[in-house]
Amino acid sequence: MSDTSFDYSLDERQRTMLEAMGIKLWLPDHEAAPSLAPTPTADPQAAVETVQKPVTAENLEPKQPLAGIESAQRAIKNIVFAEQILEPTPTALALSPRPAGIEQMDWPALQSAVSGCQACGLCQSRKNTVFGVGQAPADSAHAPQVDWLIVGEAPGENEDAQGEPFVGQAGKLLDNMLAAMRVGENGKGLSRSQGVYIANVLKCRPPANRNPSPEEVAMCEPYLARQIELLRPKIILAMGKFAISTLTGSNDPVGKLRGRVHTLKHASLQLPVIVTYHPAYLLRNLPDKAKAWADLLLAMQTYRELSNPNEQASLHTDR
Ligand code: SF4
């Protein structure tokens, strides 16, 4: 079996991120070095145990101190592909018709269509539309070339004011989570300006941060669908209930849908979707931060399998 293990060593930035997520690290008293890297061993089970021990999270349930890592590993071994197909859905009454031909638009035309959109009532209370943010495109006529697409729900007050997704405390937490995902160039962490694009299902803020209506989601969804077509990411991380239901087609709670790989079928694309909690939710629900970390591990492993077909073949052969 080829080497399929993660590098679990954490640098200072990742430790800061884990602390920000409320995840405390356990290290043996005698272990001065902060590395969590597993010791090479010929025994696969021993390797798993070596990996798991140092990552105990203080806020995990007492009888399942390693649940975060274990659930990610179980999920990797039992990948379940739940398929969602993005199709046009019934739409709400438009104040002004949604622009025609979204599915043919290039990136600049799509940006322009969103910024002028009045297809649902949210246009009346928004300050700014929030198209998305991420790595700069190679040229202004094309979408950025990114491997990762992060999809959130809808702009909040800060996002509406600044016209950018995931700002404020939730944005800082997302940035820390991305930085801890060392799947960028040369093993670097991700950032919103490198290898990643971040968008929401809704491009306009629902007043008072209320939940978006199904009609509003349906009206706005074609913009996200076209963003996905143009970005052609390798993997999608869906954060929060509305992003997850849009991309998986399931209204089950996040807790039921996380821990496995879903597949989004759209146009000619088949993309893996990993679901997890929204950073704003995590700021209010500390115990679920360990689960979110496990979701990120699953996302990283899935991405590595996609990027390294030999590793993928080996993983599946050896199961
Ligand atoms: S939320 Fe979407 S569909 Fe509604 S006005 Fe904004 S861009 Fe248009």
PDB file of N, CA and C in Angstrom, residues 73-162:
ATOM      1  N   GLN A  73     -11.900   9.506   9.050  1.00  0.00           N
ATOM      2  CA  GLN A  73     -11.294   8.314   8.480  1.00  0.00           C
ATOM      3  C   GLN A  73     -12.367   7.314   8.066  1.00  0.00           C
ATOM      4  N   ARG A  74     -13.411   7.174   8.916  1.00  0.00           N
ATOM      5  CA  ARG A  74     -14.485   6.246   8.527  1.00  0.00           C
ATOM      6  C   ARG A  74     -15.119   6.716   7.232  1.00  0.00           C
ATOM      7  N   ALA A  75     -15.295   8.026   7.147  1.00  0.00           N
ATOM      8  CA  ALA A  75     -15.953   8.547   5.942  1.00  0.00           C
ATOM      9  C   ALA A  75     -15.118   8.297   4.710  1.00  0.00           C
ATOM     10  N   ILE A  76     -13.791   8.448   4.877  1.00  0.00           N
ATOM     11  CA  ILE A  76     -12.916   8.240   3.730  1.00  0.00           C
ATOM     12  C   ILE A  76     -12.991   6.789   3.286  1.00  0.00           C
ATOM     13  N   LYS A  77     -13.118   5.869   4.251  1.00  0.00           N
ATOM     14  CA  LYS A  77     -13.163   4.457   3.908  1.00  0.00           C
ATOM     15  C   LYS A  77     -14.521   4.056   3.346  1.00  0.00           C
ATOM     16  N   ASN A  78     -15.541   4.821   3.672  1.00  0.00           N
ATOM     17  CA  ASN A  78     -16.884   4.438   3.244  1.00  0.00           C
ATOM     18  C   ASN A  78     -17.523   5.585   2.475  1.00  0.00           C
ATOM     19  N   ILE A  79     -16.808   6.041   1.470  1.00  0.00           N
ATOM     20  CA  ILE A  79     -17.312   7.191   0.730  1.00  0.00           C
ATOM     21  C   ILE A  79     -18.658   6.852   0.097  1.00  0.00           C
ATOM     22  N   VAL A  80     -19.617   7.690   0.395  1.00  0.00           N
ATOM     23  CA  VAL A  80     -20.958   7.499  -0.144  1.00  0.00           C
ATOM     24  C   VAL A  80     -21.215   8.634  -1.117  1.00  0.00           C
ATOM     25  N   PHE A  81     -21.581   8.312  -2.266  1.00  0.00           N
ATOM     26  CA  PHE A  81     -21.830   9.334  -3.261  1.00  0.00           C
ATOM     27  C   PHE A  81     -23.331   9.590  -3.378  1.00  0.00           C
ATOM     28  N   ALA A  82     -23.741  10.717  -2.846  1.00  0.00           N
ATOM     29  CA  ALA A  82     -25.126  11.135  -2.968  1.00  0.00           C
ATOM     30  C   ALA A  82     -25.172  12.176  -4.072  1.00  0.00           C
ATOM     31  N   GLU A  83     -25.964  11.964  -5.052  1.00  0.00           N
ATOM     32  CA  GLU A  83     -25.904  12.792  -6.236  1.00  0.00           C
ATOM     33  C   GLU A  83     -26.950  13.890  -6.211  1.00  0.00           C
ATOM     34  N   GLN A  84     -26.508  15.073  -6.591  1.00  0.00           N
ATOM     35  CA  GLN A  84     -27.424  16.187  -6.739  1.00  0.00           C
ATOM     36  C   GLN A  84     -27.220  16.771  -8.118  1.00  0.00           C
ATOM     37  N   ILE A  85     -28.299  17.061  -8.773  1.00  0.00           N
ATOM     38  CA  ILE A  85     -28.227  17.647 -10.105  1.00  0.00           C
ATOM     39  C   ILE A  85     -28.860  19.020 -10.042  1.00  0.00           C
ATOM     40  N   LEU A  86     -28.081  20.041 -10.436  1.00  0.00           N
ATOM     41  CA  LEU A  86     -28.629  21.389 -10.442  1.00  0.00           C
ATOM     42  C   LEU A  86     -29.503  21.565 -11.677  1.00  0.00           C
ATOM     43  N   GLU A  87     -30.766  21.790 -11.442  1.00  0.00           N
ATOM     44  CA  GLU A  87     -31.688  21.997 -12.554  1.00  0.00           C
ATOM     45  C   GLU A  87     -32.507  23.240 -12.277  1.00  0.00           C
ATOM     46  N   PRO A  88     -33.032  23.864 -13.307  1.00  0.00           N
ATOM     47  CA  PRO A  88     -33.869  25.037 -13.086  1.00  0.00           C
ATOM     48  C   PRO A  88     -35.052  24.680 -12.193  1.00  0.00           C
ATOM     49  N   THR A  89     -35.355  25.532 -11.250  1.00  0.00           N
ATOM     50  CA  THR A  89     -36.459  25.289 -10.330  1.00  0.00           C
ATOM     51  C   THR A  89     -37.498  26.385 -10.496  1.00  0.00           C
ATOM     52  N   PRO A  90     -38.727  26.157 -10.023  1.00  0.00           N
ATOM     53  CA  PRO A  90     -39.755  27.185 -10.143  1.00  0.00           C
ATOM     54  C   PRO A  90     -39.301  28.485  -9.479  1.00  0.00           C
ATOM     55  N   THR A  91     -39.628  29.579 -10.051  1.00  0.00           N
ATOM     56  CA  THR A  91     -39.129  30.853  -9.543  1.00  0.00           C
ATOM     57  C   THR A  91     -40.249  31.719  -8.989  1.00  0.00           C
ATOM     58  N   ALA A  92     -39.851  32.631  -8.112  1.00  0.00           N
ATOM     59  CA  ALA A  92     -40.813  33.555  -7.527  1.00  0.00           C
ATOM     60  C   ALA A  92     -41.104  34.684  -8.504  1.00  0.00           C
ATOM     61  N   LEU A  93     -42.139  35.465  -8.196  1.00  0.00           N
ATOM     62  CA  LEU A  93     -42.459  36.627  -9.008  1.00  0.00           C
ATOM     63  C   LEU A  93     -41.274  37.582  -9.052  1.00  0.00           C
ATOM     64  N   ALA A  94     -40.871  37.960 -10.206  1.00  0.00           N
ATOM     65  CA  ALA A  94     -39.720  38.847 -10.341  1.00  0.00           C
ATOM     66  C   ALA A  94     -40.190  40.288 -10.392  1.00  0.00           C
ATOM     67  N   LEU A  95     -39.426  41.172  -9.714  1.00  0.00           N
ATOM     68  CA  LEU A  95     -39.717  42.592  -9.843  1.00  0.00           C
ATOM     69  C   LEU A  95     -39.356  43.038 -11.247  1.00  0.00           C
ATOM     70  N   SER A  96     -38.288  42.492 -11.695  1.00  0.00           N
ATOM     71  CA  SER A  96     -37.819  42.739 -13.045  1.00  0.00           C
ATOM     72  C   SER A  96     -37.266  41.401 -13.498  1.00  0.00           C
ATOM     73  N   PRO A  97     -37.530  40.971 -14.677  1.00  0.00           N
ATOM     74  CA  PRO A  97     -37.120  39.610 -15.050  1.00  0.00           C
ATOM     75  C   PRO A  97     -35.640  39.375 -14.846  1.00  0.00           C
ATOM     76  N   ARG A  98     -35.327  38.163 -14.451  1.00  0.00           N
ATOM     77  CA  ARG A  98     -33.909  37.781 -14.345  1.00  0.00           C
ATOM     78  C   ARG A  98     -33.323  37.819 -15.754  1.00  0.00           C
ATOM     79  N   PRO A  99     -32.101  38.296 -15.891  1.00  0.00           N
ATOM     80  CA  PRO A  99     -31.515  38.380 -17.235  1.00  0.00           C
ATOM     81  C   PRO A  99     -31.556  37.034 -17.953  1.00  0.00           C
ATOM     82  N   ALA A 100     -31.826  37.043 -19.224  1.00  0.00           N
ATOM     83  CA  ALA A 100     -31.860  35.797 -19.998  1.00  0.00           C
ATOM     84  C   ALA A 100     -30.444  35.360 -20.354  1.00  0.00           C
ATOM     85  N   GLY A 101     -30.315  34.074 -20.584  1.00  0.00           N
ATOM     86  CA  GLY A 101     -29.046  33.559 -21.111  1.00  0.00           C
ATOM     87  C   GLY A 101     -27.935  33.467 -20.090  1.00  0.00           C
ATOM     88  N   ILE A 102     -28.286  33.328 -18.816  1.00  0.00           N
ATOM     89  CA  ILE A 102     -27.230  33.224 -17.795  1.00  0.00           C
ATOM     90  C   ILE A 102     -26.293  32.061 -18.106  1.00  0.00           C
ATOM     91  N   GLU A 103     -26.855  30.983 -18.599  1.00  0.00           N
ATOM     92  CA  GLU A 103     -26.050  29.782 -18.830  1.00  0.00           C
ATOM     93  C   GLU A 103     -25.034  29.971 -19.963  1.00  0.00           C
ATOM     94  N   GLN A 104     -25.150  31.087 -20.699  1.00  0.00           N
ATOM     95  CA  GLN A 104     -24.184  31.376 -21.780  1.00  0.00           C
ATOM     96  C   GLN A 104     -23.199  32.474 -21.393  1.00  0.00           C
ATOM     97  N   MET A 105     -23.430  33.100 -20.252  1.00  0.00           N
ATOM     98  CA  MET A 105     -22.624  34.288 -19.915  1.00  0.00           C
ATOM     99  C   MET A 105     -21.190  33.931 -19.580  1.00  0.00           C
ATOM    100  N   ASP A 106     -20.285  34.849 -19.923  1.00  0.00           N
ATOM    101  CA  ASP A 106     -18.916  34.710 -19.438  1.00  0.00           C
ATOM    102  C   ASP A 106     -18.837  35.381 -18.070  1.00  0.00           C
ATOM    103  N   TRP A 107     -17.651  35.338 -17.474  1.00  0.00           N
ATOM    104  CA  TRP A 107     -17.493  35.826 -16.092  1.00  0.00           C
ATOM    105  C   TRP A 107     -17.857  37.312 -15.946  1.00  0.00           C
ATOM    106  N   PRO A 108     -17.329  38.196 -16.804  1.00  0.00           N
ATOM    107  CA  PRO A 108     -17.692  39.613 -16.656  1.00  0.00           C
ATOM    108  C   PRO A 108     -19.186  39.856 -16.854  1.00  0.00           C
ATOM    109  N   ALA A 109     -19.801  39.170 -17.802  1.00  0.00           N
ATOM    110  CA  ALA A 109     -21.232  39.357 -18.049  1.00  0.00           C
ATOM    111  C   ALA A 109     -22.045  38.866 -16.845  1.00  0.00           C
ATOM    112  N   LEU A 110     -21.585  37.790 -16.248  1.00  0.00           N
ATOM    113  CA  LEU A 110     -22.282  37.259 -15.074  1.00  0.00           C
ATOM    114  C   LEU A 110     -22.173  38.241 -13.907  1.00  0.00           C
ATOM    115  N   GLN A 111     -20.989  38.780 -13.709  1.00  0.00           N
ATOM    116  CA  GLN A 111     -20.807  39.768 -12.636  1.00  0.00           C
ATOM    117  C   GLN A 111     -21.735  40.966 -12.857  1.00  0.00           C
ATOM    118  N   SER A 112     -21.795  41.402 -14.083  1.00  0.00           N
ATOM    119  CA  SER A 112     -22.635  42.551 -14.408  1.00  0.00           C
ATOM    120  C   SER A 112     -24.115  42.233 -14.197  1.00  0.00           C
ATOM    121  N   ALA A 113     -24.516  41.019 -14.568  1.00  0.00           N
ATOM    122  CA  ALA A 113     -25.923  40.619 -14.413  1.00  0.00           C
ATOM    123  C   ALA A 113     -26.314  40.590 -12.938  1.00  0.00           C
ATOM    124  N   VAL A 114     -25.424  40.075 -12.095  1.00  0.00           N
ATOM    125  CA  VAL A 114     -25.725  40.020 -10.661  1.00  0.00           C
ATOM    126  C   VAL A 114     -25.798  41.432 -10.082  1.00  0.00           C
ATOM    127  N   SER A 115     -24.870  42.271 -10.446  1.00  0.00           N
ATOM    128  CA  SER A 115     -24.838  43.605  -9.835  1.00  0.00           C
ATOM    129  C   SER A 115     -26.088  44.415 -10.183  1.00  0.00           C
ATOM    130  N   GLY A 116     -26.715  44.103 -11.298  1.00  0.00           N
ATOM    131  CA  GLY A 116     -27.916  44.844 -11.668  1.00  0.00           C
ATOM    132  C   GLY A 116     -29.204  44.070 -11.452  1.00  0.00           C
ATOM    133  N   CYS A 117     -29.112  42.906 -10.818  1.00  0.00           N
ATOM    134  CA  CYS A 117     -30.275  42.025 -10.737  1.00  0.00           C
ATOM    135  C   CYS A 117     -31.374  42.592  -9.831  1.00  0.00           C
ATOM    136  N   GLN A 118     -32.608  42.512 -10.314  1.00  0.00           N
ATOM    137  CA  GLN A 118     -33.776  42.897  -9.520  1.00  0.00           C
ATOM    138  C   GLN A 118     -34.824  41.800  -9.626  1.00  0.00           C
ATOM    139  N   ALA A 119     -34.357  40.569  -9.647  1.00  0.00           N
ATOM    140  CA  ALA A 119     -35.268  39.453  -9.918  1.00  0.00           C
ATOM    141  C   ALA A 119     -36.012  38.958  -8.704  1.00  0.00           C
ATOM    142  N   CYS A 120     -35.617  39.396  -7.514  1.00  0.00           N
ATOM    143  CA  CYS A 120     -36.415  39.071  -6.329  1.00  0.00           C
ATOM    144  C   CYS A 120     -36.402  40.268  -5.388  1.00  0.00           C
ATOM    145  N   GLY A 121     -37.237  40.173  -4.356  1.00  0.00           N
ATOM    146  CA  GLY A 121     -37.437  41.321  -3.473  1.00  0.00           C
ATOM    147  C   GLY A 121     -36.208  41.741  -2.687  1.00  0.00           C
ATOM    148  N   LEU A 122     -35.205  40.889  -2.609  1.00  0.00           N
ATOM    149  CA  LEU A 122     -34.021  41.240  -1.827  1.00  0.00           C
ATOM    150  C   LEU A 122     -33.269  42.424  -2.426  1.00  0.00           C
ATOM    151  N   CYS A 123     -33.516  42.715  -3.696  1.00  0.00           N
ATOM    152  CA  CYS A 123     -32.833  43.848  -4.329  1.00  0.00           C
ATOM    153  C   CYS A 123     -33.256  45.164  -3.692  1.00  0.00           C
ATOM    154  N   GLN A 124     -34.431  45.168  -3.036  1.00  0.00           N
ATOM    155  CA  GLN A 124     -34.936  46.428  -2.501  1.00  0.00           C
ATOM    156  C   GLN A 124     -34.219  46.870  -1.227  1.00  0.00           C
ATOM    157  N   SER A 125     -33.719  45.917  -0.475  1.00  0.00           N
ATOM    158  CA  SER A 125     -33.098  46.266   0.815  1.00  0.00           C
ATOM    159  C   SER A 125     -31.581  46.130   0.807  1.00  0.00           C
ATOM    160  N   ARG A 126     -31.013  45.581  -0.240  1.00  0.00           N
ATOM    161  CA  ARG A 126     -29.556  45.389  -0.241  1.00  0.00           C
ATOM    162  C   ARG A 126     -28.827  46.724  -0.422  1.00  0.00           C
ATOM    163  N   LYS A 127     -27.606  46.752   0.131  1.00  0.00           N
ATOM    164  CA  LYS A 127     -26.728  47.888  -0.170  1.00  0.00           C
ATOM    165  C   LYS A 127     -25.849  47.539  -1.362  1.00  0.00           C
ATOM    166  N   ASN A 128     -25.353  46.289  -1.333  1.00  0.00           N
ATOM    167  CA  ASN A 128     -24.498  45.807  -2.424  1.00  0.00           C
ATOM    168  C   ASN A 128     -24.875  44.368  -2.758  1.00  0.00           C
ATOM    169  N   THR A 129     -24.707  43.999  -3.986  1.00  0.00           N
ATOM    170  CA  THR A 129     -24.724  42.578  -4.304  1.00  0.00           C
ATOM    171  C   THR A 129     -23.364  41.990  -3.896  1.00  0.00           C
ATOM    172  N   VAL A 130     -23.356  40.698  -3.618  1.00  0.00           N
ATOM    173  CA  VAL A 130     -22.109  40.041  -3.197  1.00  0.00           C
ATOM    174  C   VAL A 130     -21.868  38.884  -4.158  1.00  0.00           C
ATOM    175  N   PHE A 131     -21.070  39.139  -5.153  1.00  0.00           N
ATOM    176  CA  PHE A 131     -20.835  38.146  -6.208  1.00  0.00           C
ATOM    177  C   PHE A 131     -19.906  37.043  -5.733  1.00  0.00           C
ATOM    178  N   GLY A 132     -18.830  37.430  -5.057  1.00  0.00           N
ATOM    179  CA  GLY A 132     -17.871  36.445  -4.565  1.00  0.00           C
ATOM    180  C   GLY A 132     -16.490  37.058  -4.508  1.00  0.00           C
ATOM    181  N   VAL A 133     -15.555  36.300  -3.966  1.00  0.00           N
ATOM    182  CA  VAL A 133     -14.181  36.784  -3.851  1.00  0.00           C
ATOM    183  C   VAL A 133     -13.249  35.589  -3.971  1.00  0.00           C
ATOM    184  N   GLY A 134     -12.046  35.838  -4.448  1.00  0.00           N
ATOM    185  CA  GLY A 134     -11.093  34.736  -4.540  1.00  0.00           C
ATOM    186  C   GLY A 134      -9.874  35.121  -5.337  1.00  0.00           C
ATOM    187  N   GLN A 135      -9.157  34.120  -5.728  1.00  0.00           N
ATOM    188  CA  GLN A 135      -7.934  34.333  -6.510  1.00  0.00           C
ATOM    189  C   GLN A 135      -8.241  35.158  -7.758  1.00  0.00           C
ATOM    190  N   ALA A 136      -7.347  36.066  -8.054  1.00  0.00           N
ATOM    191  CA  ALA A 136      -7.559  36.918  -9.228  1.00  0.00           C
ATOM    192  C   ALA A 136      -7.485  36.078 -10.504  1.00  0.00           C
ATOM    193  N   PRO A 137      -8.333  36.370 -11.483  1.00  0.00           N
ATOM    194  CA  PRO A 137      -8.258  35.631 -12.752  1.00  0.00           C
ATOM    195  C   PRO A 137      -7.011  36.026 -13.535  1.00  0.00           C
ATOM    196  N   ALA A 138      -6.619  35.138 -14.430  1.00  0.00           N
ATOM    197  CA  ALA A 138      -5.443  35.426 -15.253  1.00  0.00           C
ATOM    198  C   ALA A 138      -5.687  36.638 -16.141  1.00  0.00           C
ATOM    199  N   ASP A 139      -6.911  36.800 -16.574  1.00  0.00           N
ATOM    200  CA  ASP A 139      -7.281  38.010 -17.311  1.00  0.00           C
ATOM    201  C   ASP A 139      -8.737  38.317 -17.011  1.00  0.00           C
ATOM    202  N   SER A 140      -9.137  39.542 -17.300  1.00  0.00           N
ATOM    203  CA  SER A 140     -10.441  40.017 -16.845  1.00  0.00           C
ATOM    204  C   SER A 140     -11.602  39.350 -17.576  1.00  0.00           C
ATOM    205  N   ALA A 141     -11.331  38.644 -18.666  1.00  0.00           N
ATOM    206  CA  ALA A 141     -12.410  38.039 -19.440  1.00  0.00           C
ATOM    207  C   ALA A 141     -12.791  36.645 -18.929  1.00  0.00           C
ATOM    208  N   HIS A 142     -11.963  36.094 -18.052  1.00  0.00           N
ATOM    209  CA  HIS A 142     -12.198  34.716 -17.634  1.00  0.00           C
ATOM    210  C   HIS A 142     -12.344  34.601 -16.123  1.00  0.00           C
ATOM    211  N   ALA A 143     -12.946  33.468 -15.704  1.00  0.00           N
ATOM    212  CA  ALA A 143     -13.079  33.182 -14.277  1.00  0.00           C
ATOM    213  C   ALA A 143     -11.720  32.789 -13.709  1.00  0.00           C
ATOM    214  N   PRO A 144     -11.532  32.990 -12.411  1.00  0.00           N
ATOM    215  CA  PRO A 144     -10.281  32.538 -11.787  1.00  0.00           C
ATOM    216  C   PRO A 144     -10.119  31.026 -11.939  1.00  0.00           C
ATOM    217  N   GLN A 145      -8.885  30.583 -12.034  1.00  0.00           N
ATOM    218  CA  GLN A 145      -8.590  29.142 -12.108  1.00  0.00           C
ATOM    219  C   GLN A 145      -8.311  28.652 -10.691  1.00  0.00           C
ATOM    220  N   VAL A 146      -9.291  28.050 -10.082  1.00  0.00           N
ATOM    221  CA  VAL A 146      -9.135  27.610  -8.690  1.00  0.00           C
ATOM    222  C   VAL A 146      -9.539  26.153  -8.557  1.00  0.00           C
ATOM    223  N   ASP A 147      -8.972  25.481  -7.586  1.00  0.00           N
ATOM    224  CA  ASP A 147      -9.344  24.097  -7.292  1.00  0.00           C
ATOM    225  C   ASP A 147     -10.487  24.023  -6.288  1.00  0.00           C
ATOM    226  N   TRP A 148     -10.567  25.022  -5.422  1.00  0.00           N
ATOM    227  CA  TRP A 148     -11.526  24.974  -4.320  1.00  0.00           C
ATOM    228  C   TRP A 148     -12.593  26.051  -4.472  1.00  0.00           C
ATOM    229  N   LEU A 149     -13.842  25.627  -4.307  1.00  0.00           N
ATOM    230  CA  LEU A 149     -14.947  26.588  -4.237  1.00  0.00           C
ATOM    231  C   LEU A 149     -15.611  26.433  -2.871  1.00  0.00           C
ATOM    232  N   ILE A 150     -15.685  27.519  -2.139  1.00  0.00           N
ATOM    233  CA  ILE A 150     -16.367  27.545  -0.850  1.00  0.00           C
ATOM    234  C   ILE A 150     -17.726  28.209  -1.080  1.00  0.00           C
ATOM    235  N   VAL A 151     -18.784  27.543  -0.695  1.00  0.00           N
ATOM    236  CA  VAL A 151     -20.123  28.114  -0.902  1.00  0.00           C
ATOM    237  C   VAL A 151     -20.797  28.313   0.449  1.00  0.00           C
ATOM    238  N   GLY A 152     -21.150  29.560   0.728  1.00  0.00           N
ATOM    239  CA  GLY A 152     -21.892  29.899   1.936  1.00  0.00           C
ATOM    240  C   GLY A 152     -23.354  30.154   1.610  1.00  0.00           C
ATOM    241  N   GLU A 153     -24.047  30.789   2.518  1.00  0.00           N
ATOM    242  CA  GLU A 153     -25.492  30.904   2.388  1.00  0.00           C
ATOM    243  C   GLU A 153     -25.931  32.232   1.751  1.00  0.00           C
ATOM    244  N   ALA A 154     -25.758  33.308   2.501  1.00  0.00           N
ATOM    245  CA  ALA A 154     -26.223  34.608   2.027  1.00  0.00           C
ATOM    246  C   ALA A 154     -25.416  35.690   2.726  1.00  0.00           C
ATOM    247  N   PRO A 155     -25.327  36.864   2.151  1.00  0.00           N
ATOM    248  CA  PRO A 155     -24.594  37.942   2.818  1.00  0.00           C
ATOM    249  C   PRO A 155     -25.278  38.335   4.124  1.00  0.00           C
ATOM    250  N   GLY A 156     -24.461  38.675   5.119  1.00  0.00           N
ATOM    251  CA  GLY A 156     -24.975  39.288   6.336  1.00  0.00           C
ATOM    252  C   GLY A 156     -24.778  40.793   6.262  1.00  0.00           C
ATOM    253  N   GLU A 157     -24.885  41.436   7.406  1.00  0.00           N
ATOM    254  CA  GLU A 157     -24.813  42.903   7.436  1.00  0.00           C
ATOM    255  C   GLU A 157     -23.457  43.406   6.932  1.00  0.00           C
ATOM    256  N   ASN A 158     -22.380  42.810   7.451  1.00  0.00           N
ATOM    257  CA  ASN A 158     -21.041  43.259   7.040  1.00  0.00           C
ATOM    258  C   ASN A 158     -20.783  42.980   5.565  1.00  0.00           C
ATOM    259  N   GLU A 159     -21.222  41.808   5.129  1.00  0.00           N
ATOM    260  CA  GLU A 159     -21.004  41.435   3.735  1.00  0.00           C
ATOM    261  C   GLU A 159     -21.780  42.372   2.799  1.00  0.00           C
ATOM    262  N   ASP A 160     -22.999  42.707   3.220  1.00  0.00           N
ATOM    263  CA  ASP A 160     -23.834  43.619   2.435  1.00  0.00           C
ATOM    264  C   ASP A 160     -23.166  44.990   2.339  1.00  0.00           C
ATOM    265  N   ALA A 161     -22.583  45.428   3.461  1.00  0.00           N
ATOM    266  CA  ALA A 161     -21.947  46.753   3.483  1.00  0.00           C
ATOM    267  C   ALA A 161     -20.690  46.775   2.621  1.00  0.00           C
ATOM    268  N   GLN A 162     -19.935  45.668   2.631  1.00  0.00           N
ATOM    269  CA  GLN A 162     -18.644  45.667   1.928  1.00  0.00           C
ATOM    270  C   GLN A 162     -18.705  45.024   0.545  1.00  0.00           C
TER     271      GLN A 162
END
